[in-house]
Structures are given as structure tokens and as C-alpha cells.
């Protein structure tokens, strides 16, 4: 039986439904979808209470029974990657035999791409990536409509299309991953500019993230804000720019509308390009302006780890992969600290956010794409998105495809004090060199006085030796620990060295 899309008024959501409207599928189940290979595939929806629902895909036939509320879910067995279009049939085994048939389905690698404006940044604005779209084959996308909701939603508006995503980073990632995997790639894009980490948190994270609990208590008590949100949702569209900004800078309500409906759709993991909204303060919870009321840079790392663990619960997989884009070079000093320049290692700059982001590496199945050599000192929306996408794809190829490749630049392993010098030992440092043939830059050293001075750096094998005539006994190192450092240290694969500091001085 043919199906149609029914617009659910008030929520702006689409569901597949039969002519009898007695069978509905989750929003991600549409024609042209890509299913994740080599793992169980959840399929879910709504039918009549206690109805028997049957799903057929390939040579599989699975059945389940809807609960008293009509909700049902079953899991198909893992399927192999396939470029051959297949059909999925879902039917209620009853007198009316309500049926939905989905066509042109591929099986391959599926990733969710989320974050704020740099994830949303359009592929047409990056000529190098736009030029590659003519080669886009076997890449499909589902773009979630940007909206909010006060409670977790089970559906969202969008559909799978046989085309690449609009996001430059998401498309580039899919393009380079498809080259490595040689299977279809599906991208689920759910991103909204200037949104904070807290915007994408489920409400129950108040139990694990103290500052988020405070944020939600204030939100619940703020009847003016809640009425304004409801008024915008009830009003005409498109929204004004000010209303759009007002919605996307709130906590929790983006998750409710734009992420909750996606789980537990089978996918390899999530690419996360976010953090700029949380850089307006060091310690967070700044009352003015209101949209700076969030983690700040120092709390971000711990909150990010809790967020990842919570999403893994939502998807029911401990190996749900996270690929995080480190914030690239950009300079805007906070007024709370020393007012150095873009290369200062002590200014309250994005350096502290990058350090927080790197805390996520404490968890398994997490990787960080290093972008310290990219970005623009004055533009928070840099256009050099192609290398970001390439590095994300390398990490995915190594960590989820099992390819034996170099996917990371040098990472500090330990620092050895040697008389008047410090020797920095790195991992992933085969072929350690500089991009310009000059000595390594962006190293600063200090002694117990915490006075930081530029270091003279020399490469020795897979180490870098640091000295300064200003220090007799240096103790600590900060590398690329600045808003927009001038860096040149790479490994033999041309991948940049990760920023680090070895001191524990408080900002």
C-alpha cells in the first residue's frame, strides 16, 4: 500500500503512515535511507495497541508486538554493505494489513554530524570542497529541521535524499570516508549555529552535570522565557533572525527536538564540531549576556565526557564513536586574564577550550581532529574546512574501519628535564619535521616562577629539545597554547602536533 507523509500540526514533524494511519515509522525511516552495516539495526514506530508488526528486509523477516500505547521496536540482524538498492516492507498483521514499503535503501557507514555554525557552514562557501561535489557518489543525507521542543520528541522533520549534505565539514567527511571505506555513506545532519553544549543535553543530565542542573532550574523558573519560546513556535515562519537566535541559544530544547528523535538509529557514531558558544568565559555561568550562561571553558571537558556517556546510553552502545573537531586558531582575549597577543601562552583564549576538549580522550572510542594549524585570527568562521574533513575521515578510517594508517599528529608523551633544557618526547612522531624547514615554533617554557619565555627548539629524532638563555632550570612547557599560535611542527604524514601544557598553574 502506498504511504504518504502526514504533517503533525503544532510540532512540524513528519511520519510515514499508511492510508489508514494505523502504522507509523520513526522519522529516519524513509526512501533512499542508508542503514549501518555490520551491527543490529533497530526499526521502530507506532501501530495499534497489541498489534503484531512484521518487518521484511533482504532475506530477513522479523516480528514484534506493539505495547499498550502502540509503540514497537525490533532489531534486524547485521547486514553487509551493499550498493544495490533494496526494499524494506513494514506491515501490521491484521485484517487491514496496513503496510509501508520503503525503497532504494543502501547499506554502508552512517554518521551523525552535529554542532553549531561551523558544522552548519555551507559546502558552497568552500570552493575546494564544492569542486569535489561533482564526484559525490553513494553519499546520502538526512537533514533535521531546526526547531526546539520543551519535552523529548519521538519524531522530527526531514527525509533521506540521494545527495550529499549541505554542510561543508559533513560533506567533506563523507567524501573522504567513502573513498577509504568503498561503501555507501549516510550522513544525518543536525546542527544549529551558536548553540551551546548544554543545548544538546537531555534533561536527565541534571543528575551528572551540576552547572546544567542550575541552568535548568533557572530555565524552569523563567516563565517569561518559556512563554516567549512558545509564542515563537506558535507564530509565523520563517522566524525573524532575533527569534531564531533566541531559540538556538537555549539549553536542552534543541536536544529534545533535533537529537532525541534520532536514537537509537543504527550509526557508527557522531562527529561533533561545537565549542565556540562555550568560550565566552573561563569558569562559566556568566549572567550577562544571558547566552553566556553555560559551562565556560574550564568546565567544558568534564561536561563533554558526561554528555558522551549519556549519548552512548541513548544509543545502547559503549562503542558509539565520537569524533571531535578541536577549535582552530582564533583570537579574542577574555577580559578576565592577561591581555597578550594572539600567540601569548597566558591569555585567556581558546587555548583553554582546546585543553578541555582533549579531556574527552580519557574515554575509549573518542578521537580529536587537531586543527591548531588552521583557522583565522579574526574570523570565527574560517573557510579552511577541507583539511578538517580529511582529518576526521582519517580518524574514522583508523578507528572504525580498522585501517592501519597514521591519523594523528604528534602527541606529547612525556617531558624529561636535562640540566638547562627540556626534552619533549612524542608519540605518532615518525618523521618529525617542520612544514617550513625552520626550527619548531610556538614552544614556551617556564620555571617555578611561572614566567613564560619563548623557547629555542631543536628536533632530535622523535623528540624536541627546548632551551632559553633566560632560564637556568626550566621545568614546564606550553606548546601552541594560545589563541592563534604560529605552528610548524608535524610528523612525516604532515599532521600537526597537538597543543599541550605540562604545568598545573591555574588560569
mmCIF file of N, CA and C in Angstrom, residues 255-320:
data_model
loop_
_atom_site.group_PDB
_atom_site.id
_atom_site.type_symbol
_atom_site.label_atom_id
_atom_site.label_comp_id
_atom_site.label_asym_id
_atom_site.label_seq_id
_atom_site.Cartn_x
_atom_site.Cartn_y
_atom_site.Cartn_z
ATOM 1 N N UNK A 255 18.153 19.535 21.957
ATOM 2 C CA UNK A 255 18.235 18.075 22.090
ATOM 3 C C UNK A 255 16.855 17.454 21.948
ATOM 4 N N UNK A 256 15.882 18.003 22.640
ATOM 5 C CA UNK A 256 14.532 17.434 22.628
ATOM 6 C C UNK A 256 13.979 17.273 21.227
ATOM 7 N N UNK A 257 14.196 18.288 20.383
ATOM 8 C CA UNK A 257 13.581 18.306 19.057
ATOM 9 C C UNK A 257 14.467 17.740 17.963
ATOM 10 N N UNK A 258 15.796 17.847 18.120
ATOM 11 C CA UNK A 258 16.688 17.581 16.991
ATOM 12 C C UNK A 258 17.637 16.407 17.199
ATOM 13 N N UNK A 259 17.703 15.868 18.422
ATOM 14 C CA UNK A 259 18.583 14.724 18.651
ATOM 15 C C UNK A 259 17.824 13.529 19.197
ATOM 16 N N UNK A 260 16.934 13.757 20.156
ATOM 17 C CA UNK A 260 16.183 12.645 20.757
ATOM 18 C C UNK A 260 15.480 11.780 19.722
ATOM 19 N N UNK A 261 14.881 12.354 18.656
ATOM 20 C CA UNK A 261 14.180 11.506 17.691
ATOM 21 C C UNK A 261 15.094 10.596 16.869
ATOM 22 N N UNK A 262 16.413 10.839 16.925
ATOM 23 C CA UNK A 262 17.343 10.062 16.094
ATOM 24 C C UNK A 262 17.742 8.743 16.742
ATOM 25 N N UNK A 263 17.641 8.667 18.054
ATOM 26 C CA UNK A 263 18.084 7.464 18.761
ATOM 27 C C UNK A 263 16.973 6.424 18.790
ATOM 28 N N UNK A 264 17.326 5.132 18.643
ATOM 29 C CA UNK A 264 18.686 4.579 18.513
ATOM 30 C C UNK A 264 19.016 4.157 17.069
ATOM 31 N N UNK A 265 18.749 5.023 16.087
ATOM 32 C CA UNK A 265 19.013 4.662 14.695
ATOM 33 C C UNK A 265 20.454 4.175 14.564
ATOM 34 N N UNK A 266 20.644 3.046 13.926
ATOM 35 C CA UNK A 266 21.971 2.435 13.842
ATOM 36 C C UNK A 266 22.938 3.353 13.099
ATOM 37 N N UNK A 267 24.001 3.721 13.763
ATOM 38 C CA UNK A 267 25.019 4.569 13.155
ATOM 39 C C UNK A 267 26.347 4.279 13.823
ATOM 40 N N UNK A 268 27.408 4.599 13.106
ATOM 41 C CA UNK A 268 28.744 4.314 13.630
ATOM 42 C C UNK A 268 29.088 5.246 14.788
ATOM 43 N N UNK A 269 28.636 6.504 14.680
ATOM 44 C CA UNK A 269 28.962 7.450 15.734
ATOM 45 C C UNK A 269 28.565 8.857 15.358
ATOM 46 N N UNK A 270 29.183 9.825 16.055
ATOM 47 C CA UNK A 270 28.793 11.223 15.920
ATOM 48 C C UNK A 270 30.028 12.095 15.747
ATOM 49 N N UNK A 271 29.987 12.965 14.748
ATOM 50 C CA UNK A 271 31.022 13.983 14.539
ATOM 51 C C UNK A 271 30.539 15.264 15.193
ATOM 52 N N UNK A 272 31.338 15.823 16.083
ATOM 53 C CA UNK A 272 30.925 16.951 16.914
ATOM 54 C C UNK A 272 31.838 18.143 16.666
ATOM 55 N N UNK A 273 31.288 19.191 16.042
ATOM 56 C CA UNK A 273 32.036 20.432 15.795
ATOM 57 C C UNK A 273 31.295 21.543 16.526
ATOM 58 N N UNK A 274 31.664 21.725 17.790
ATOM 59 C CA UNK A 274 30.980 22.672 18.672
ATOM 60 C C UNK A 274 31.962 23.105 19.743
ATOM 61 N N UNK A 275 31.670 24.197 20.387
ATOM 62 C CA UNK A 275 32.512 24.663 21.474
ATOM 63 C C UNK A 275 32.622 26.172 21.523
ATOM 64 N N UNK A 276 32.469 26.821 20.369
ATOM 65 C CA UNK A 276 32.625 28.274 20.318
ATOM 66 C C UNK A 276 31.680 28.986 21.286
ATOM 67 N N UNK A 277 30.434 28.499 21.396
ATOM 68 C CA UNK A 277 29.462 29.143 22.268
ATOM 69 C C UNK A 277 29.861 29.065 23.734
ATOM 70 N N UNK A 278 30.676 28.084 24.090
ATOM 71 C CA UNK A 278 31.073 27.903 25.487
ATOM 72 C C UNK A 278 32.393 28.591 25.826
ATOM 73 N N UNK A 279 32.894 29.442 24.921
ATOM 74 C CA UNK A 279 34.200 30.077 25.160
ATOM 75 C C UNK A 279 34.095 31.504 25.679
ATOM 76 N N UNK A 280 32.903 31.952 26.032
ATOM 77 C CA UNK A 280 32.773 33.363 26.444
ATOM 78 C C UNK A 280 33.252 33.634 27.865
ATOM 79 N N UNK A 281 33.608 32.581 28.581
ATOM 80 C CA UNK A 281 34.141 32.768 29.928
ATOM 81 C C UNK A 281 35.025 31.586 30.278
ATOM 82 N N UNK A 282 35.817 31.749 31.330
ATOM 83 C CA UNK A 282 36.665 30.656 31.786
ATOM 84 C C UNK A 282 35.885 29.702 32.690
ATOM 85 N N UNK A 283 35.224 30.265 33.694
ATOM 86 C CA UNK A 283 34.598 29.439 34.726
ATOM 87 C C UNK A 283 33.111 29.220 34.499
ATOM 88 N N UNK A 284 32.520 29.915 33.563
ATOM 89 C CA UNK A 284 31.143 29.668 33.199
ATOM 90 C C UNK A 284 30.103 30.329 34.072
ATOM 91 N N UNK A 285 28.841 30.112 33.676
ATOM 92 C CA UNK A 285 27.666 30.589 34.394
ATOM 93 C C UNK A 285 27.655 32.110 34.537
ATOM 94 N N UNK A 286 28.082 32.791 33.496
ATOM 95 C CA UNK A 286 28.068 34.254 33.455
ATOM 96 C C UNK A 286 26.640 34.717 33.199
ATOM 97 N N UNK A 287 26.148 35.616 34.001
ATOM 98 C CA UNK A 287 24.753 36.048 33.916
ATOM 99 C C UNK A 287 24.493 36.983 32.729
ATOM 100 N N UNK A 288 25.508 37.786 32.362
ATOM 101 C CA UNK A 288 25.331 38.759 31.296
ATOM 102 C C UNK A 288 26.471 38.648 30.302
ATOM 103 N N UNK A 289 26.178 38.551 28.996
ATOM 104 C CA UNK A 289 24.851 38.378 28.407
ATOM 105 C C UNK A 289 24.284 36.993 28.725
ATOM 106 N N UNK A 290 22.970 36.869 28.635
ATOM 107 C CA UNK A 290 22.302 35.647 29.076
ATOM 108 C C UNK A 290 22.785 34.411 28.344
ATOM 109 N N UNK A 291 23.214 34.561 27.076
ATOM 110 C CA UNK A 291 23.615 33.388 26.299
ATOM 111 C C UNK A 291 25.024 32.914 26.646
ATOM 112 N N UNK A 292 25.672 33.571 27.606
ATOM 113 C CA UNK A 292 26.955 33.077 28.107
ATOM 114 C C UNK A 292 26.783 32.248 29.370
ATOM 115 N N UNK A 293 25.543 32.007 29.721
ATOM 116 C CA UNK A 293 25.238 31.222 30.917
ATOM 117 C C UNK A 293 25.371 29.747 30.575
ATOM 118 N N UNK A 294 26.618 29.258 30.615
ATOM 119 C CA UNK A 294 26.903 27.866 30.262
ATOM 120 C C UNK A 294 28.185 27.434 30.961
ATOM 121 N N UNK A 295 28.765 26.360 30.509
ATOM 122 C CA UNK A 295 29.903 25.752 31.218
ATOM 123 C C UNK A 295 31.121 26.641 31.311
ATOM 124 N N UNK A 296 31.314 27.531 30.307
ATOM 125 C CA UNK A 296 32.615 28.171 30.186
ATOM 126 C C UNK A 296 33.647 27.159 29.741
ATOM 127 N N UNK A 297 34.894 27.602 29.613
ATOM 128 C CA UNK A 297 35.915 26.733 29.034
ATOM 129 C C UNK A 297 36.437 25.676 30.004
ATOM 130 N N UNK A 298 36.556 26.001 31.269
ATOM 131 C CA UNK A 298 37.192 25.066 32.198
ATOM 132 C C UNK A 298 36.287 23.911 32.600
ATOM 133 N N UNK A 299 34.988 24.122 32.636
ATOM 134 C CA UNK A 299 34.059 23.039 32.971
ATOM 135 C C UNK A 299 33.686 22.196 31.747
ATOM 136 N N UNK A 300 33.996 22.682 30.570
ATOM 137 C CA UNK A 300 33.515 22.060 29.342
ATOM 138 C C UNK A 300 33.976 20.613 29.192
ATOM 139 N N UNK A 301 35.238 20.340 29.498
ATOM 140 C CA UNK A 301 35.781 18.996 29.270
ATOM 141 C C UNK A 301 35.059 17.924 30.056
ATOM 142 N N UNK A 302 34.819 18.167 31.329
ATOM 143 C CA UNK A 302 34.116 17.182 32.151
ATOM 144 C C UNK A 302 32.669 17.029 31.696
ATOM 145 N N UNK A 303 32.040 18.153 31.335
ATOM 146 C CA UNK A 303 30.657 18.085 30.840
ATOM 147 C C UNK A 303 30.586 17.329 29.526
ATOM 148 N N UNK A 304 31.588 17.528 28.668
ATOM 149 C CA UNK A 304 31.616 16.836 27.381
ATOM 150 C C UNK A 304 31.699 15.326 27.567
ATOM 151 N N UNK A 305 32.511 14.884 28.504
ATOM 152 C CA UNK A 305 32.623 13.446 28.760
ATOM 153 C C UNK A 305 31.301 12.870 29.275
ATOM 154 N N UNK A 306 30.656 13.579 30.177
ATOM 155 C CA UNK A 306 29.355 13.107 30.666
ATOM 156 C C UNK A 306 28.327 13.063 29.542
ATOM 157 N N UNK A 307 28.375 14.038 28.668
ATOM 158 C CA UNK A 307 27.483 14.092 27.503
ATOM 159 C C UNK A 307 27.696 12.881 26.597
ATOM 160 N N UNK A 308 28.936 12.541 26.343
ATOM 161 C CA UNK A 308 29.232 11.384 25.506
ATOM 162 C C UNK A 308 28.717 10.093 26.146
ATOM 163 N N UNK A 309 28.961 9.944 27.431
ATOM 164 C CA UNK A 309 28.489 8.739 28.118
ATOM 165 C C UNK A 309 26.967 8.650 28.077
ATOM 166 N N UNK A 310 26.295 9.777 28.204
ATOM 167 C CA UNK A 310 24.831 9.778 28.164
ATOM 168 C C UNK A 310 24.312 9.427 26.777
ATOM 169 N N UNK A 311 24.960 9.909 25.732
ATOM 170 C CA UNK A 311 24.539 9.559 24.373
ATOM 171 C C UNK A 311 24.752 8.070 24.116
ATOM 172 N N UNK A 312 25.812 7.530 24.659
ATOM 173 C CA UNK A 312 26.028 6.088 24.490
ATOM 174 C C UNK A 312 24.912 5.289 25.157
ATOM 175 N N UNK A 313 24.400 5.774 26.257
ATOM 176 C CA UNK A 313 23.238 5.119 26.860
ATOM 177 C C UNK A 313 22.044 5.203 25.916
ATOM 178 N N UNK A 314 21.863 6.361 25.312
ATOM 179 C CA UNK A 314 20.706 6.565 24.427
ATOM 180 C C UNK A 314 20.760 5.635 23.224
ATOM 181 N N UNK A 315 21.964 5.424 22.702
ATOM 182 C CA UNK A 315 22.111 4.521 21.552
ATOM 183 C C UNK A 315 22.340 3.072 21.978
ATOM 184 N N UNK A 316 22.534 2.855 23.254
ATOM 185 C CA UNK A 316 22.701 1.497 23.745
ATOM 186 C C UNK A 316 23.976 0.829 23.293
ATOM 187 N N UNK A 317 25.042 1.638 23.103
ATOM 188 C CA UNK A 317 26.305 1.069 22.625
ATOM 189 C C UNK A 317 27.480 1.761 23.282
ATOM 190 N N UNK A 318 28.319 0.980 23.951
ATOM 191 C CA UNK A 318 29.519 1.531 24.576
ATOM 192 C C UNK A 318 30.568 1.923 23.546
ATOM 193 N N UNK A 319 30.448 1.378 22.328
ATOM 194 C CA UNK A 319 31.438 1.683 21.293
ATOM 195 C C UNK A 319 30.938 2.738 20.315
ATOM 196 N N UNK A 320 29.865 3.445 20.655
ATOM 197 C CA UNK A 320 29.393 4.552 19.824
ATOM 198 C C UNK A 320 30.520 5.578 19.732
#
